[in-house]
PDB file of C-alpha atoms in Angstrom:
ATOM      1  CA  UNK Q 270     -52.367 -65.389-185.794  1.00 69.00           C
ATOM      2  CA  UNK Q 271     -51.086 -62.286-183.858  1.00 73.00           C
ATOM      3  CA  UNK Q 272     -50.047 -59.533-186.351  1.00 84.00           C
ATOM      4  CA  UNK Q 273     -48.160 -56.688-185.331  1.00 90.00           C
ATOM      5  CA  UNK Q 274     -47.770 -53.223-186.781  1.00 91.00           C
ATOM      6  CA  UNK Q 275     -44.876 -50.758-185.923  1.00 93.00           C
ATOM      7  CA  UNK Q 276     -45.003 -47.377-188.350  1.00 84.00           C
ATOM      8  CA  UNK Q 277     -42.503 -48.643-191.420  1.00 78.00           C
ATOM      9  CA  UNK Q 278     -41.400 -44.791-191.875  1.00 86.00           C
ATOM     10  CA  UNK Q 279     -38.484 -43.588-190.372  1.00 91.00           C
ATOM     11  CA  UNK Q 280     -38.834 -40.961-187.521  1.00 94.00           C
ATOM     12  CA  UNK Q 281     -36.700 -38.172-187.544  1.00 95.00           C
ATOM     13  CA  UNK Q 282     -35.883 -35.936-184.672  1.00 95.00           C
ATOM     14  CA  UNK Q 283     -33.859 -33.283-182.764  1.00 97.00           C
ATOM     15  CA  UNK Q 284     -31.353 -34.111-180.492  1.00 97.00           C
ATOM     16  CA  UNK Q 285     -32.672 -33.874-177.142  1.00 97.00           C
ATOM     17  CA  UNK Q 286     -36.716 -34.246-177.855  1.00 97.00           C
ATOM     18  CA  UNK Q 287     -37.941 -37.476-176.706  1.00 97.00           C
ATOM     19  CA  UNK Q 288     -38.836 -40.188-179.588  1.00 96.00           C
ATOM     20  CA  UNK Q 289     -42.428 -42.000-179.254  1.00 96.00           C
ATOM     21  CA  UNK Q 290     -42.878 -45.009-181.244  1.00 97.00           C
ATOM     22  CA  UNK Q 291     -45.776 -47.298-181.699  1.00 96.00           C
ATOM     23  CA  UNK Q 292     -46.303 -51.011-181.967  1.00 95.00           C
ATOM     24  CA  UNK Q 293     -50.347 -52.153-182.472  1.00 95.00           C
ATOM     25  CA  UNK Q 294     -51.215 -55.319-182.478  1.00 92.00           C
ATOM     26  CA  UNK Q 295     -54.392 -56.740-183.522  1.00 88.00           C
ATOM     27  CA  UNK Q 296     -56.008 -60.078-181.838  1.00 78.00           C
ATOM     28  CA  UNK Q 297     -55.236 -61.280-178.429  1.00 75.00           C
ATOM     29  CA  UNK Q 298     -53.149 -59.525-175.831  1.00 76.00           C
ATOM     30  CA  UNK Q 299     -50.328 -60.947-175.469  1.00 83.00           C
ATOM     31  CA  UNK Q 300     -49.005 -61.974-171.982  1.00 85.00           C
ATOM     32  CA  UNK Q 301     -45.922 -59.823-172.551  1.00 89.00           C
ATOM     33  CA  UNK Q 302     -44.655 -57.208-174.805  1.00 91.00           C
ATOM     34  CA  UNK Q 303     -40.799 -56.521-175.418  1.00 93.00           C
ATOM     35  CA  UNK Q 304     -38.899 -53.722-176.930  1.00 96.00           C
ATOM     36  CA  UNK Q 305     -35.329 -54.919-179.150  1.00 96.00           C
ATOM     37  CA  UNK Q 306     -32.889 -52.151-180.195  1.00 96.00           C
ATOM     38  CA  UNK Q 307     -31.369 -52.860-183.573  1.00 94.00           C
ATOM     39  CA  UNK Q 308     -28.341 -51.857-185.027  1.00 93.00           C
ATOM     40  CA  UNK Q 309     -27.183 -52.431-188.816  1.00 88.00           C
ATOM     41  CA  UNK Q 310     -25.533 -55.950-189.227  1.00 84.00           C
ATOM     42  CA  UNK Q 311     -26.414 -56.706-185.161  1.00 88.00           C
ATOM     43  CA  UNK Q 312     -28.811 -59.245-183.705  1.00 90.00           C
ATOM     44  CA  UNK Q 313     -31.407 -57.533-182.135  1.00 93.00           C
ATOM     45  CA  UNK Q 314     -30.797 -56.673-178.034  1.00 93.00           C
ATOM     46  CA  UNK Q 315     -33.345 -56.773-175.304  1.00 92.00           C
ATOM     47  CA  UNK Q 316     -34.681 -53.358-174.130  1.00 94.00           C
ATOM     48  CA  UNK Q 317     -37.379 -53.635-171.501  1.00 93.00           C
ATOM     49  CA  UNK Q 318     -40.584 -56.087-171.282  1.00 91.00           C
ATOM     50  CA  UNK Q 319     -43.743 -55.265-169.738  1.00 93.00           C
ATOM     51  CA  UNK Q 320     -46.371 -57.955-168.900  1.00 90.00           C
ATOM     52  CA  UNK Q 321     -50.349 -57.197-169.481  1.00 88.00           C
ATOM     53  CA  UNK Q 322     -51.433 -56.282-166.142  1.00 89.00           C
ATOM     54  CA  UNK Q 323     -48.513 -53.480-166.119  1.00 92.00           C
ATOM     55  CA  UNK Q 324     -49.270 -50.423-167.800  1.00 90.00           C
ATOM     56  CA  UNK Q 325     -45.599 -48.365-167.586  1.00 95.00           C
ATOM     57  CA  UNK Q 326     -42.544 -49.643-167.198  1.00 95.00           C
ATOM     58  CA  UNK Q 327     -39.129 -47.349-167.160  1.00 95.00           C
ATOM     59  CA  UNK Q 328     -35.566 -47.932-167.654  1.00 93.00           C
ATOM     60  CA  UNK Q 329     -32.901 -44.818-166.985  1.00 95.00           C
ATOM     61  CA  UNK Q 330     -34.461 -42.751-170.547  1.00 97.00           C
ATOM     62  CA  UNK Q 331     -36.783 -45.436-171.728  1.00 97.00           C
ATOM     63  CA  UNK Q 332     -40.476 -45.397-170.813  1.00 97.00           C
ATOM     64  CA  UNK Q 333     -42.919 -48.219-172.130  1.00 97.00           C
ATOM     65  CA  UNK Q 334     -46.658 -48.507-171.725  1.00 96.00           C
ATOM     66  CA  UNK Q 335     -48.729 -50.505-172.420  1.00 94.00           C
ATOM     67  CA  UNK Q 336     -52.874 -50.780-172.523  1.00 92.00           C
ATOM     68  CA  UNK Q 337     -54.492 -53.406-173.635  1.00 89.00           C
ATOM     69  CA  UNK Q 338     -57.620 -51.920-174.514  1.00 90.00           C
ATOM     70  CA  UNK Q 339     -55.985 -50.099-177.578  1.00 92.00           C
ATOM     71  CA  UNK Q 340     -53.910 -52.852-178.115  1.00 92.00           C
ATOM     72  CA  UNK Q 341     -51.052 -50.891-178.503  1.00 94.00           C
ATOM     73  CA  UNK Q 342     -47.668 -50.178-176.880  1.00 95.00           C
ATOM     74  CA  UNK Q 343     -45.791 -46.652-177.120  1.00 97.00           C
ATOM     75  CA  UNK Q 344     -42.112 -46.509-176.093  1.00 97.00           C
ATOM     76  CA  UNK Q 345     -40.428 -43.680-175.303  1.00 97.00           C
ATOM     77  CA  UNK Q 346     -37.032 -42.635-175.218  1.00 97.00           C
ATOM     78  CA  UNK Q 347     -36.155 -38.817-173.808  1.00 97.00           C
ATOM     79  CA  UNK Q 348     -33.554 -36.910-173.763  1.00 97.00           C
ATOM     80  CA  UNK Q 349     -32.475 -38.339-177.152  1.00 97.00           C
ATOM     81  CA  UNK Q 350     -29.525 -38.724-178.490  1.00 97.00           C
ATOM     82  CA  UNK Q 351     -27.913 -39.497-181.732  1.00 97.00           C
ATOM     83  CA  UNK Q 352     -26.438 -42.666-180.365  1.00 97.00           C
ATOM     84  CA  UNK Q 353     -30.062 -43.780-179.965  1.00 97.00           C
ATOM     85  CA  UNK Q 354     -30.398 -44.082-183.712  1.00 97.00           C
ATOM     86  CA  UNK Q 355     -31.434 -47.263-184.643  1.00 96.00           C
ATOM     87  CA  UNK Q 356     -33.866 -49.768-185.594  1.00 95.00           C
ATOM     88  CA  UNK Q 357     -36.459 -50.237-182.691  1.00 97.00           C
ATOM     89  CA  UNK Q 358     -38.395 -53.286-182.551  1.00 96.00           C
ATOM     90  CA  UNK Q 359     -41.414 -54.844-180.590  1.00 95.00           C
ATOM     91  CA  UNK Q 360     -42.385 -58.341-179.887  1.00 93.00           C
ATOM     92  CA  UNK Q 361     -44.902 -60.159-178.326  1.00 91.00           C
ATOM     93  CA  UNK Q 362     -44.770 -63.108-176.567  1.00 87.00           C
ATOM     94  CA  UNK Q 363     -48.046 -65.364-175.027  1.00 79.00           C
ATOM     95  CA  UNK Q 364     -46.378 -67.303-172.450  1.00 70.00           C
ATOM     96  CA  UNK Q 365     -43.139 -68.100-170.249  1.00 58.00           C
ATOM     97  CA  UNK Q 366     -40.916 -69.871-172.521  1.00 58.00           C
ATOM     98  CA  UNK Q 367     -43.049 -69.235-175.925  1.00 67.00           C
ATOM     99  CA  UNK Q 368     -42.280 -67.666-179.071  1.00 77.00           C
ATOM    100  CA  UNK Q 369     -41.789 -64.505-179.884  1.00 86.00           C
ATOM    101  CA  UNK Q 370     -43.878 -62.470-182.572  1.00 89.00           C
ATOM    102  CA  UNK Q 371     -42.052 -59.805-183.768  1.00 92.00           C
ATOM    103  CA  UNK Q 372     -43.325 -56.669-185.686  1.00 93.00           C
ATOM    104  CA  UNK Q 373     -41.360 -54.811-188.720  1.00 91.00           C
ATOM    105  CA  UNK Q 374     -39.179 -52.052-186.649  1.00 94.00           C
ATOM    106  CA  UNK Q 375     -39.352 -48.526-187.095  1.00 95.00           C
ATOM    107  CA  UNK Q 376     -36.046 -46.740-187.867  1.00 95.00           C
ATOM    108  CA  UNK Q 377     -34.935 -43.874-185.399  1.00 97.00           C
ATOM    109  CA  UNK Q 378     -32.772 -41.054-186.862  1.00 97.00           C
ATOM    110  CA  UNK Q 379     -31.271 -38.125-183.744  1.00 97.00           C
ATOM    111  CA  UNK Q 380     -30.219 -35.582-185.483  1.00 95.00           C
ATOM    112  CA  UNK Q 381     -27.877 -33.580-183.571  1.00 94.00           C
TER     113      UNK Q 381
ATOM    114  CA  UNK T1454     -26.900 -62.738-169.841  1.00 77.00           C
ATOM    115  CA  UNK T1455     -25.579 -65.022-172.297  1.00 85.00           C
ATOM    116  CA  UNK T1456     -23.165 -64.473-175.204  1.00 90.00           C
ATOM    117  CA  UNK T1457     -23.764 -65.757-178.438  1.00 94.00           C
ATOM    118  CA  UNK T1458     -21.525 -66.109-181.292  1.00 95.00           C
ATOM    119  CA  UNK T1459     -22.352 -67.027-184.800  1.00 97.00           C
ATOM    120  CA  UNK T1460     -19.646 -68.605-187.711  1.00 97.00           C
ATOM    121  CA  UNK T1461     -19.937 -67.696-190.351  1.00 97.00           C
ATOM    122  CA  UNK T1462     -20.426 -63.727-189.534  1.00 95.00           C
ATOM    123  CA  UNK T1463     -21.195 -63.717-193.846  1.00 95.00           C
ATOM    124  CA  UNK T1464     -21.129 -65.997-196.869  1.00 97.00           C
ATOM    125  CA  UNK T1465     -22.245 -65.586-200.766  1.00 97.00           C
ATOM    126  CA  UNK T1466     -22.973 -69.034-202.055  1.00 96.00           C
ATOM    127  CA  UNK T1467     -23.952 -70.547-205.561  1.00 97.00           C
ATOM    128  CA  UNK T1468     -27.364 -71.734-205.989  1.00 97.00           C
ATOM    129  CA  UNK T1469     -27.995 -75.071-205.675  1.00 97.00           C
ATOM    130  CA  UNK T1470     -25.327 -75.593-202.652  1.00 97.00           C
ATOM    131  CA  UNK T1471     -26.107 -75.414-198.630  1.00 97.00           C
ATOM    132  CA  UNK T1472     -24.329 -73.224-195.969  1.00 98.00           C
ATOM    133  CA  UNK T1473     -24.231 -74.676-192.641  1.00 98.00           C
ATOM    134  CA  UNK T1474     -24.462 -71.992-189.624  1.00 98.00           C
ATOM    135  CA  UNK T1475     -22.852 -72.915-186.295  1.00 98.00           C
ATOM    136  CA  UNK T1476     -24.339 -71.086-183.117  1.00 97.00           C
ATOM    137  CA  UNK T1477     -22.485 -71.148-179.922  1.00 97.00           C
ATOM    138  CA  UNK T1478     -23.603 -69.987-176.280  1.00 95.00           C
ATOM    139  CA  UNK T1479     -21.281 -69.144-173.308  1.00 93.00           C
ATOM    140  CA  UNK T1480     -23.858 -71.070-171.055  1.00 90.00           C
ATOM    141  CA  UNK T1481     -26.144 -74.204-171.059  1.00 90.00           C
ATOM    142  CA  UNK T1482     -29.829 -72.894-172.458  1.00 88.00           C
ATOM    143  CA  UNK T1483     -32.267 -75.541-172.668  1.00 86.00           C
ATOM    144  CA  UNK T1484     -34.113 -74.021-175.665  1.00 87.00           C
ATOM    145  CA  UNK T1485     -32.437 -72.160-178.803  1.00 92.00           C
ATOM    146  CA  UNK T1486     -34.049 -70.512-181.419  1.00 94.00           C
ATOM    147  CA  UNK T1487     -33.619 -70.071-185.437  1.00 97.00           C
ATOM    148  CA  UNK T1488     -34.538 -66.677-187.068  1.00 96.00           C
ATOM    149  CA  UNK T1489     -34.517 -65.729-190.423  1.00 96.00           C
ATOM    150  CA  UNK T1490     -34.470 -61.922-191.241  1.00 94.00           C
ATOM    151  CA  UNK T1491     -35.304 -60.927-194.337  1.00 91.00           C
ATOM    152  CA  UNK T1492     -34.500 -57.882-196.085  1.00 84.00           C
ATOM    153  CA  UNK T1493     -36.707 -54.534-194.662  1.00 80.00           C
ATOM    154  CA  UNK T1494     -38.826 -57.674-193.013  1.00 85.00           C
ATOM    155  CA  UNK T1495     -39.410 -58.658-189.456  1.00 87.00           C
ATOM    156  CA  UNK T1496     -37.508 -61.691-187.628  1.00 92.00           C
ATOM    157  CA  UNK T1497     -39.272 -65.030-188.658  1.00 94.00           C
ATOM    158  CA  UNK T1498     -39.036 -67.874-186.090  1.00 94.00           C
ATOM    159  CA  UNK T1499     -37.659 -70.918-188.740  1.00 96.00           C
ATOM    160  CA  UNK T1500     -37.487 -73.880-185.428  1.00 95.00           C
ATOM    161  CA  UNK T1501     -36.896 -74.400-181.503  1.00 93.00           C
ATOM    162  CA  UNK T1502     -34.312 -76.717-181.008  1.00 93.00           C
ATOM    163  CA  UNK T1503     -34.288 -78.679-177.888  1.00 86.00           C
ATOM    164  CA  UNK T1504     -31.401 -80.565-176.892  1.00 83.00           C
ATOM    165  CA  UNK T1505     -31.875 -84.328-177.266  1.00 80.00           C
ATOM    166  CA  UNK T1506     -35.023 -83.721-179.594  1.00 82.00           C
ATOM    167  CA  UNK T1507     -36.345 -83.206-182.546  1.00 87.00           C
ATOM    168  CA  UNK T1508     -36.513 -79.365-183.825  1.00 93.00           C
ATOM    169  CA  UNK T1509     -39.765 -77.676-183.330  1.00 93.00           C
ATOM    170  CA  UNK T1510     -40.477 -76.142-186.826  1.00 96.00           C
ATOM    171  CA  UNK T1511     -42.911 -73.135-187.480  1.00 93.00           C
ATOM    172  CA  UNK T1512     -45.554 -73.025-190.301  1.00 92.00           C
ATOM    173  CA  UNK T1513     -43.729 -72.790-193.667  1.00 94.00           C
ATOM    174  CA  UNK T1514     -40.381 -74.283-192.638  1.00 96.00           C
ATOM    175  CA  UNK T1515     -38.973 -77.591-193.029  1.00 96.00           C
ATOM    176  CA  UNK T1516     -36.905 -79.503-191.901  1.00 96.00           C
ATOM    177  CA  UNK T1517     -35.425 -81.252-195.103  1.00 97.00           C
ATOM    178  CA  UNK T1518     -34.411 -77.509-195.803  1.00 97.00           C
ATOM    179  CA  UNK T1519     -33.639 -76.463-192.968  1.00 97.00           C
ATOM    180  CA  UNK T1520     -31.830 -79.249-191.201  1.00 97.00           C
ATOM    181  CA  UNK T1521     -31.076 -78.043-187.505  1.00 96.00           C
ATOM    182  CA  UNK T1522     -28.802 -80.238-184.673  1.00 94.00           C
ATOM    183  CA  UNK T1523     -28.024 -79.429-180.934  1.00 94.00           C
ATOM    184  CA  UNK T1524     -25.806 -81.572-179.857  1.00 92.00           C
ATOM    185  CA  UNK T1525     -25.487 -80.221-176.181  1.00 91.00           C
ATOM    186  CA  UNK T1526     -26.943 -77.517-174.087  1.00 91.00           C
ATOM    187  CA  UNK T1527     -24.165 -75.066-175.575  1.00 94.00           C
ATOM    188  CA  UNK T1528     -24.367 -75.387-179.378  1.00 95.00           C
ATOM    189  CA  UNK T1529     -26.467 -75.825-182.597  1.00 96.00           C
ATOM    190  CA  UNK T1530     -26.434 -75.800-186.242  1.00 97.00           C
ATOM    191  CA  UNK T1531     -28.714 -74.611-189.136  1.00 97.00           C
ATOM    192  CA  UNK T1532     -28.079 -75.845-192.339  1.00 98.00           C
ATOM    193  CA  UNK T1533     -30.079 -74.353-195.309  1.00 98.00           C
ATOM    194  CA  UNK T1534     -30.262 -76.577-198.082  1.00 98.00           C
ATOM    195  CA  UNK T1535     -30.145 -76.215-202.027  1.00 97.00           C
ATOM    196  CA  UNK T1536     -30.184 -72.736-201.744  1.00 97.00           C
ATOM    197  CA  UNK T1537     -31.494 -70.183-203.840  1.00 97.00           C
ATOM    198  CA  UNK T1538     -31.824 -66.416-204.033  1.00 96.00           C
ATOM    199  CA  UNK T1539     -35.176 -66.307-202.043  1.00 95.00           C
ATOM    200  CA  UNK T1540     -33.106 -67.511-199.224  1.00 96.00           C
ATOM    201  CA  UNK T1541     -30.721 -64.441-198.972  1.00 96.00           C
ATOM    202  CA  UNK T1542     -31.155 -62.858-195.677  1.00 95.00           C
ATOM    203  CA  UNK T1543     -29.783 -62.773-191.747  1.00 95.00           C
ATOM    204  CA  UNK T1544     -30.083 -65.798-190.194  1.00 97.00           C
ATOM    205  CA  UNK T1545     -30.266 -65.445-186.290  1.00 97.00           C
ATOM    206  CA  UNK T1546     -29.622 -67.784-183.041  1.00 96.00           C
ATOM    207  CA  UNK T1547     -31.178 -66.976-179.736  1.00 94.00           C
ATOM    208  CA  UNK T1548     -31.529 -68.508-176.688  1.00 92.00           C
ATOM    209  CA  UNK T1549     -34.167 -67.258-173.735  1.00 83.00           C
ATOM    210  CA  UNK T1550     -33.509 -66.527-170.325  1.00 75.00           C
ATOM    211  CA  UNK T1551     -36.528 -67.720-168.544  1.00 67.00           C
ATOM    212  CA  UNK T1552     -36.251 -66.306-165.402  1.00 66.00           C
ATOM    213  CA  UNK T1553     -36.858 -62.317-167.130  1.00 65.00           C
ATOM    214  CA  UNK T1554     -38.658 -63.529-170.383  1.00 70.00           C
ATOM    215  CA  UNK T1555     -35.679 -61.743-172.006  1.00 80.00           C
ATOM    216  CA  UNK T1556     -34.132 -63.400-175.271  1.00 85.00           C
ATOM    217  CA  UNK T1557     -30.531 -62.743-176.400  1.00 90.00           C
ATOM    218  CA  UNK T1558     -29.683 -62.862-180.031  1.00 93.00           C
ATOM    219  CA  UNK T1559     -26.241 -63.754-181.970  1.00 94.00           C
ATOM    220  CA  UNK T1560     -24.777 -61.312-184.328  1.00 93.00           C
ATOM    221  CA  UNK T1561     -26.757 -63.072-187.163  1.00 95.00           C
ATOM    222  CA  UNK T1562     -24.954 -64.759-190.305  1.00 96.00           C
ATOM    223  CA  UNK T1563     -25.891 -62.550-193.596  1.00 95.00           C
ATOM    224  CA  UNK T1564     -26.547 -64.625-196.421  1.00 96.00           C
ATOM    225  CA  UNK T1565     -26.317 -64.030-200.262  1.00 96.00           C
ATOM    226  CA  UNK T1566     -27.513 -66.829-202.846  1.00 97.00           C
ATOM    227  CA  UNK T1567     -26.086 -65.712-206.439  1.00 96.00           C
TER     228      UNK T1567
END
């Protein structure tokens, strides 16, 4: 089965640098990889998706990539800002209309 | 998008008893989806529930446990059954929207077993 690993430590940083954070995964490549943005007691909401023969995909402050050869997805957000603190989460998904796999989150603290 | 709400938003229940969690969407979704998020863990898919079917349920899930009905393209219930501590966490509905591969997720029910 697909396992996924984001960095379990928190990542601190100043207001206004821009926040990189990881999400490896270790068998397959998925068909598509999704970012979730987390907030405490909140379901989890949808960020961007990229599919496997995209390698960047933006959104306003949020850049994803995605390469398949280090299995591994970086998302960034510039320009941060303390209202992006929160729990950031990736997930994979194989096919239209599958499951999603979802790793553990890393925590995002913008200090301002 | 769709909206999702979730009843109850909390409970703390006695061991032994069962919580039933209503999920309800502001649009007809053909599939809807159980998650269970543990403390510091990961979402867990529990089951896909189809309307007019049988839940689909993942490895280590149940369905004497975790009882699920969808009744109509808007609605579904999870029930979790003789509870116990181990089964304090957020339970979350989503639904997909095929057409971006993008799910939307409830607000989650947080669960305590004393």
């Amino acid at each position: 089965s697909q396992k996924i690993e984001q960095n379990s430590e928190a990542l601190n940083i100043q207001e206004g640098k821009t926040a990189t954070l990881t999400c490896n995964y270790t068998n397959y490549s998925p068909a598509y990889l999704q970012w979730y943005r987390q907030d405490p007691g909140r379901g989890p909401v949808f960020l961007l998706l990229i599919r496997e023969n995209e390698k960047e995909k933006r959104k306003e402050r949020l850049k994803v990539t995605f390469d398949t050869t280090l299995k591994q997805s970086l998302f960034h957000i510039t320009a941060s800002q303390p209202a992006d603190s929160a729990t950031y989460l990736c997930a994979l998904g194989e096919s239209s209309g599958d499951k999603l796999t979802f790793g553990t989150g890393t925590r995002l603290a913008v200090r301002p | 998008s769709a909206v999702i709400s979730q009843k109850p938003s909390r409970d703390i229940c006695q061991r032994g008893t069962s919580l039933t969690i209503q999920c309800q969407v502001d649009s007809q979704v053909t599939m809807m989806f159980w998650y269970r998020q543990q403390p510091g863990q990961s979402l867990t898919l529990i089951a896909t529930a189809n309307q007019g079917s049988e839940a689909t349920y993942e490895s280590g899930f149940v369905i004497d446990k975790f009882p699920i009905s969808r009744p109509n393209l808007t609605f579904s219930t999870l029930t979790v059954s003789n509870m116990s501590p181990e089964d304090s966490s957020i339970y979350l509905c989503s639904v997909e929207s095929l057409a971006v591969n993008e799910q939307f997720f409830g607000p989650g029910t947080r669960l305590t077993v004393l």
